[in-house]
Amino acid sequence: MDIEFDLPDQHPDRPKFRRDRPFVDSRYDLIFCGGAVVKGHKREEYRSNCERQRLILAQLVFALNRLKTGGSFVLLLHRIESWETASMLYMISMFADIRVMKHPKHHGDTSSFYLVAQNVDVEGRSAIEALSYWKSLWKYFSFRDFREMNPPSTALLDQDIDAASSKLIDEFGDHFLKMALPVWQTQAKNLCDAPDAIYDAVPKDDQIFKIELLEIAPTPILA
């Protein structure tokens, strides 16, 4: 990640940030973003509640800065029904053809899935706007505890969450449900076959779509 301002002196990870930009002059046809937060991995307190977001954002920025126009990228995501993920899919759909895939067995009882983005228009206005927003959001998560910062905004999403979610549903809802249903069905089937599985449910305030499938779960599953 390109750090465009001085790092706060009191930041606990200050020595770990890199200012070099690997492969920045290279362009690729396909980039695979498969990084995931490892449970039990020791991290500073400021990262405890946003490490997954920081990792996803860093991979997105890295990929879009090194992808050829018309290229493809694959991104590991979680909780397709959350606002964080659904809004990201919506934004990416503005400059790429997207679909999602979830393996029927491997991690089948978790919320993880893969986004496949093809024909990515990295030079289009929407991609440039999204890239700028994701950079700012990564910086916000990384430094908000150490300097005064406001959450970033983007022209691609209304700042009012109700207006933004309504627009997403109107413009992207049908496509979203068509992608999301197989993900939910695969997870539901695997959860039925794994009575000891534990699924950390998305808080209701973060849910956009409420359909019957989301309410069905085997009794042993803990919320």
GROMACS .gro file of C-alpha atoms in nm:
model
  223
    1MET     CA    1   0.000   0.000   0.000
    2ASP     CA    2   0.134   0.343  -0.094
    3ILE     CA    3   0.162   0.558   0.220
    4GLU     CA    4   0.125   0.918   0.105
    5PHE     CA    5   0.166   1.087   0.443
    6ASP     CA    6   0.392   1.058   0.746
    7LEU     CA    7   0.316   0.771   0.977
    8PRO     CA    8   0.217   0.869   1.332
    9ASP     CA    9   0.512   0.834   1.568
   10GLN     CA   10   0.300   0.648   1.822
   11HIS     CA   11   0.175   0.388   1.574
   12PRO     CA   12   0.270   0.041   1.710
   13ASP     CA   13   0.326  -0.101   1.360
   14ARG     CA   14   0.526   0.194   1.229
   15PRO     CA   15   0.842  -0.013   1.153
   16LYS     CA   16   0.638  -0.270   0.958
   17PHE     CA   17   0.493  -0.040   0.693
   18ARG     CA   18   0.665  -0.052   0.355
   19ARG     CA   19   0.697   0.244   0.121
   20ASP     CA   20   0.816   0.042  -0.178
   21ARG     CA   21   0.558  -0.082  -0.429
   22PRO     CA   22   0.640  -0.433  -0.558
   23PHE     CA   23   0.559  -0.507  -0.924
   24VAL     CA   24   0.409  -0.159  -0.970
   25ASP     CA   25   0.546  -0.137  -1.325
   26SER     CA   26   0.409  -0.478  -1.425
   27ARG     CA   27   0.065  -0.556  -1.565
   28TYR     CA   28  -0.102  -0.896  -1.543
   29ASP     CA   29  -0.394  -1.073  -1.711
   30LEU     CA   30  -0.503  -1.251  -1.391
   31ILE     CA   31  -0.445  -1.169  -1.024
   32PHE     CA   32  -0.551  -1.401  -0.742
   33CYS     CA   33  -0.625  -1.236  -0.407
   34GLY     CA   34  -0.654  -1.528  -0.167
   35GLY     CA   35  -0.520  -1.383   0.157
   36ALA     CA   36  -0.721  -1.448   0.472
   37VAL     CA   37  -0.692  -1.353   0.838
   38VAL     CA   38  -0.559  -1.644   1.041
   39LYS     CA   39  -0.736  -1.718   1.367
   40GLY     CA   40  -0.510  -1.674   1.666
   41HIS     CA   41  -0.265  -1.457   1.473
   42LYS     CA   42  -0.120  -1.200   1.710
   43ARG     CA   43  -0.204  -0.843   1.611
   44GLU     CA   44  -0.213  -0.498   1.766
   45GLU     CA   45  -0.535  -0.381   1.929
   46TYR     CA   46  -0.616  -0.126   1.659
   47ARG     CA   47  -0.641  -0.409   1.405
   48SER     CA   48  -0.852  -0.643   1.615
   49ASN     CA   49  -1.187  -0.542   1.464
   50CYS     CA   50  -1.084  -0.446   1.112
   51GLU     CA   51  -0.806  -0.681   1.005
   52ARG     CA   52  -1.019  -0.864   0.749
   53GLN     CA   53  -1.130  -0.536   0.590
   54ARG     CA   54  -0.773  -0.405   0.579
   55LEU     CA   55  -0.649  -0.722   0.411
   56ILE     CA   56  -0.926  -0.725   0.150
   57LEU     CA   57  -0.877  -0.357   0.073
   58ALA     CA   58  -0.500  -0.392   0.045
   59GLN     CA   59  -0.538  -0.681  -0.199
   60LEU     CA   60  -0.792  -0.491  -0.408
   61VAL     CA   61  -0.570  -0.184  -0.435
   62PHE     CA   62  -0.266  -0.398  -0.515
   63ALA     CA   63  -0.456  -0.588  -0.784
   64LEU     CA   64  -0.620  -0.293  -0.959
   65ASN     CA   65  -0.289  -0.110  -0.979
   66ARG     CA   66  -0.128  -0.406  -1.157
   67LEU     CA   67  -0.408  -0.548  -1.372
   68LYS     CA   68  -0.426  -0.510  -1.749
   69THR     CA   69  -0.734  -0.345  -1.893
   70GLY     CA   70  -0.976  -0.627  -1.966
   71GLY     CA   71  -0.799  -0.856  -1.719
   72SER     CA   72  -0.948  -1.063  -1.437
   73PHE     CA   73  -0.903  -1.101  -1.065
   74VAL     CA   74  -1.027  -1.347  -0.804
   75LEU     CA   75  -1.091  -1.227  -0.450
   76LEU     CA   76  -1.168  -1.425  -0.135
   77LEU     CA   77  -1.462  -1.269   0.050
   78HIS     CA   78  -1.691  -1.349   0.342
   79ARG     CA   79  -2.053  -1.292   0.445
   80ILE     CA   80  -2.207  -1.204   0.113
   81GLU     CA   81  -2.518  -1.068   0.290
   82SER     CA   82  -2.329  -0.804   0.490
   83TRP     CA   83  -2.331  -0.440   0.381
   84GLU     CA   84  -1.951  -0.439   0.368
   85THR     CA   85  -1.942  -0.721   0.112
   86ALA     CA   86  -2.259  -0.645  -0.084
   87SER     CA   87  -2.159  -0.282  -0.138
   88MET     CA   88  -1.813  -0.391  -0.253
   89LEU     CA   89  -1.967  -0.631  -0.505
   90TYR     CA   90  -2.197  -0.353  -0.624
   91MET     CA   91  -1.906  -0.116  -0.680
   92ILE     CA   92  -1.697  -0.376  -0.861
   93SER     CA   93  -1.993  -0.458  -1.087
   94MET     CA   94  -1.974  -0.099  -1.215
   95PHE     CA   95  -1.646  -0.170  -1.393
   96ALA     CA   96  -1.630  -0.550  -1.433
   97ASP     CA   97  -1.838  -0.858  -1.510
   98ILE     CA   98  -1.873  -1.040  -1.180
   99ARG     CA   99  -1.984  -1.378  -1.053
  100VAL     CA  100  -1.923  -1.569  -0.732
  101MET     CA  101  -1.817  -1.926  -0.661
  102LYS     CA  102  -1.826  -2.139  -0.347
  103HIS     CA  103  -1.678  -2.488  -0.333
  104PRO     CA  104  -1.939  -2.741  -0.219
  105LYS     CA  105  -1.702  -2.909   0.028
  106HIS     CA  106  -1.395  -2.703   0.115
  107HIS     CA  107  -1.500  -2.443   0.374
  108GLY     CA  108  -1.856  -2.530   0.276
  109ASP     CA  109  -1.996  -2.456   0.622
  110THR     CA  110  -1.833  -2.111   0.647
  111SER     CA  111  -1.942  -1.782   0.494
  112SER     CA  112  -1.639  -1.760   0.262
  113PHE     CA  113  -1.668  -1.754  -0.117
  114TYR     CA  114  -1.474  -1.630  -0.419
  115LEU     CA  115  -1.555  -1.330  -0.634
  116VAL     CA  116  -1.449  -1.367  -0.998
  117ALA     CA  117  -1.423  -1.032  -1.178
  118GLN     CA  118  -1.364  -1.040  -1.554
  119ASN     CA  119  -1.326  -0.779  -1.827
  120VAL     CA  120  -1.213  -0.528  -1.567
  121ASP     CA  121  -1.209  -0.171  -1.698
  122VAL     CA  122  -0.925  -0.048  -1.479
  123GLU     CA  123  -0.906   0.285  -1.662
  124GLY     CA  124  -1.276   0.369  -1.636
  125ARG     CA  125  -1.411   0.641  -1.410
  126SER     CA  126  -1.587   0.397  -1.175
  127ALA     CA  127  -1.271   0.190  -1.124
  128ILE     CA  128  -1.062   0.500  -1.057
  129GLU     CA  129  -1.319   0.631  -0.808
  130ALA     CA  130  -1.346   0.292  -0.634
  131LEU     CA  131  -0.969   0.257  -0.613
  132SER     CA  132  -0.935   0.601  -0.455
  133TYR     CA  133  -1.209   0.520  -0.204
  134TRP     CA  134  -1.060   0.184  -0.107
  135LYS     CA  135  -0.719   0.344  -0.054
  136SER     CA  136  -0.874   0.603   0.175
  137LEU     CA  137  -1.074   0.339   0.360
  138TRP     CA  138  -0.761   0.130   0.422
  139LYS     CA  139  -0.584   0.437   0.560
  140TYR     CA  140  -0.883   0.514   0.780
  141PHE     CA  141  -0.883   0.166   0.934
  142SER     CA  142  -0.504   0.176   0.974
  143PHE     CA  143  -0.461   0.520   1.131
  144ARG     CA  144  -0.794   0.635   1.277
  145ASP     CA  145  -0.683   0.549   1.632
  146PHE     CA  146  -0.371   0.764   1.605
  147ARG     CA  147  -0.484   1.082   1.432
  148GLU     CA  148  -0.806   1.269   1.370
  149MET     CA  149  -0.970   1.122   1.060
  150ASN     CA  150  -1.321   1.112   0.915
  151PRO     CA  151  -1.458   0.804   0.737
  152PRO     CA  152  -1.406   0.842   0.361
  153SER     CA  153  -1.692   0.872   0.116
  154THR     CA  154  -1.733   0.793  -0.252
  155ALA     CA  155  -1.952   0.922  -0.531
  156LEU     CA  156  -2.039   0.560  -0.611
  157LEU     CA  157  -2.234   0.521  -0.286
  158ASP     CA  158  -2.466   0.766  -0.114
  159GLN     CA  159  -2.334   0.876   0.225
  160ASP     CA  160  -2.676   0.811   0.378
  161ILE     CA  161  -2.687   0.438   0.446
  162ASP     CA  162  -3.062   0.411   0.386
  163ALA     CA  163  -3.037   0.586   0.049
  164ALA     CA  164  -2.729   0.385  -0.045
  165SER     CA  165  -2.890   0.050   0.042
  166SER     CA  166  -3.211   0.141  -0.144
  167LYS     CA  167  -3.012   0.231  -0.455
  168LEU     CA  168  -2.811  -0.090  -0.428
  169ILE     CA  169  -3.128  -0.298  -0.405
  170ASP     CA  170  -3.292  -0.116  -0.697
  171GLU     CA  171  -2.992  -0.133  -0.929
  172PHE     CA  172  -2.814  -0.448  -0.813
  173GLY     CA  173  -3.062  -0.647  -0.606
  174ASP     CA  174  -3.174  -0.900  -0.869
  175HIS     CA  175  -2.819  -0.975  -0.980
  176PHE     CA  176  -2.704  -0.995  -0.619
  177LEU     CA  177  -2.970  -1.249  -0.522
  178LYS     CA  178  -2.895  -1.460  -0.829
  179MET     CA  179  -2.529  -1.475  -0.720
  180ALA     CA  180  -2.590  -1.509  -0.347
  181LEU     CA  181  -2.853  -1.784  -0.340
  182PRO     CA  182  -2.613  -2.066  -0.446
  183VAL     CA  183  -2.365  -1.946  -0.182
  184TRP     CA  184  -2.630  -1.959   0.091
  185GLN     CA  185  -2.765  -2.293  -0.031
  186THR     CA  186  -2.419  -2.451  -0.031
  187GLN     CA  187  -2.350  -2.325   0.319
  188ALA     CA  188  -2.692  -2.432   0.447
  189LYS     CA  189  -2.646  -2.785   0.311
  190ASN     CA  190  -2.303  -2.819   0.471
  191LEU     CA  191  -2.429  -2.682   0.802
  192CYS     CA  192  -2.706  -2.941   0.803
  193ASP     CA  193  -2.440  -3.208   0.759
  194ALA     CA  194  -2.220  -3.059   1.034
  195PRO     CA  195  -2.431  -3.027   1.351
  196ASP     CA  196  -2.136  -2.906   1.558
  197ALA     CA  197  -2.058  -2.615   1.325
  198ILE     CA  198  -2.071  -2.264   1.463
  199TYR     CA  199  -2.162  -1.975   1.238
  200ASP     CA  200  -2.110  -1.620   1.355
  201ALA     CA  201  -2.427  -1.456   1.228
  202VAL     CA  202  -2.424  -1.114   1.064
  203PRO     CA  203  -2.589  -0.856   1.293
  204LYS     CA  204  -2.938  -0.767   1.172
  205ASP     CA  205  -2.841  -0.402   1.127
  206ASP     CA  206  -2.574  -0.509   0.876
  207GLN     CA  207  -2.806  -0.732   0.674
  208ILE     CA  208  -2.950  -0.594   0.351
  209PHE     CA  209  -3.153  -0.883   0.216
  210LYS     CA  210  -3.374  -1.088   0.445
  211ILE     CA  211  -3.508  -1.400   0.279
  212GLU     CA  212  -3.644  -1.720   0.426
  213LEU     CA  213  -3.323  -1.911   0.360
  214LEU     CA  214  -3.131  -1.692   0.602
  215GLU     CA  215  -3.363  -1.783   0.886
  216ILE     CA  216  -3.324  -2.160   0.845
  217ALA     CA  217  -3.050  -2.332   1.046
  218PRO     CA  218  -3.013  -2.661   1.234
  219THR     CA  219  -3.090  -2.627   1.604
  220PRO     CA  220  -2.732  -2.699   1.729
  221ILE     CA  221  -2.589  -2.397   1.546
  222LEU     CA  222  -2.502  -2.114   1.781
  223ALA     CA  223  -2.555  -1.753   1.673
   0.00000   0.00000   0.00000
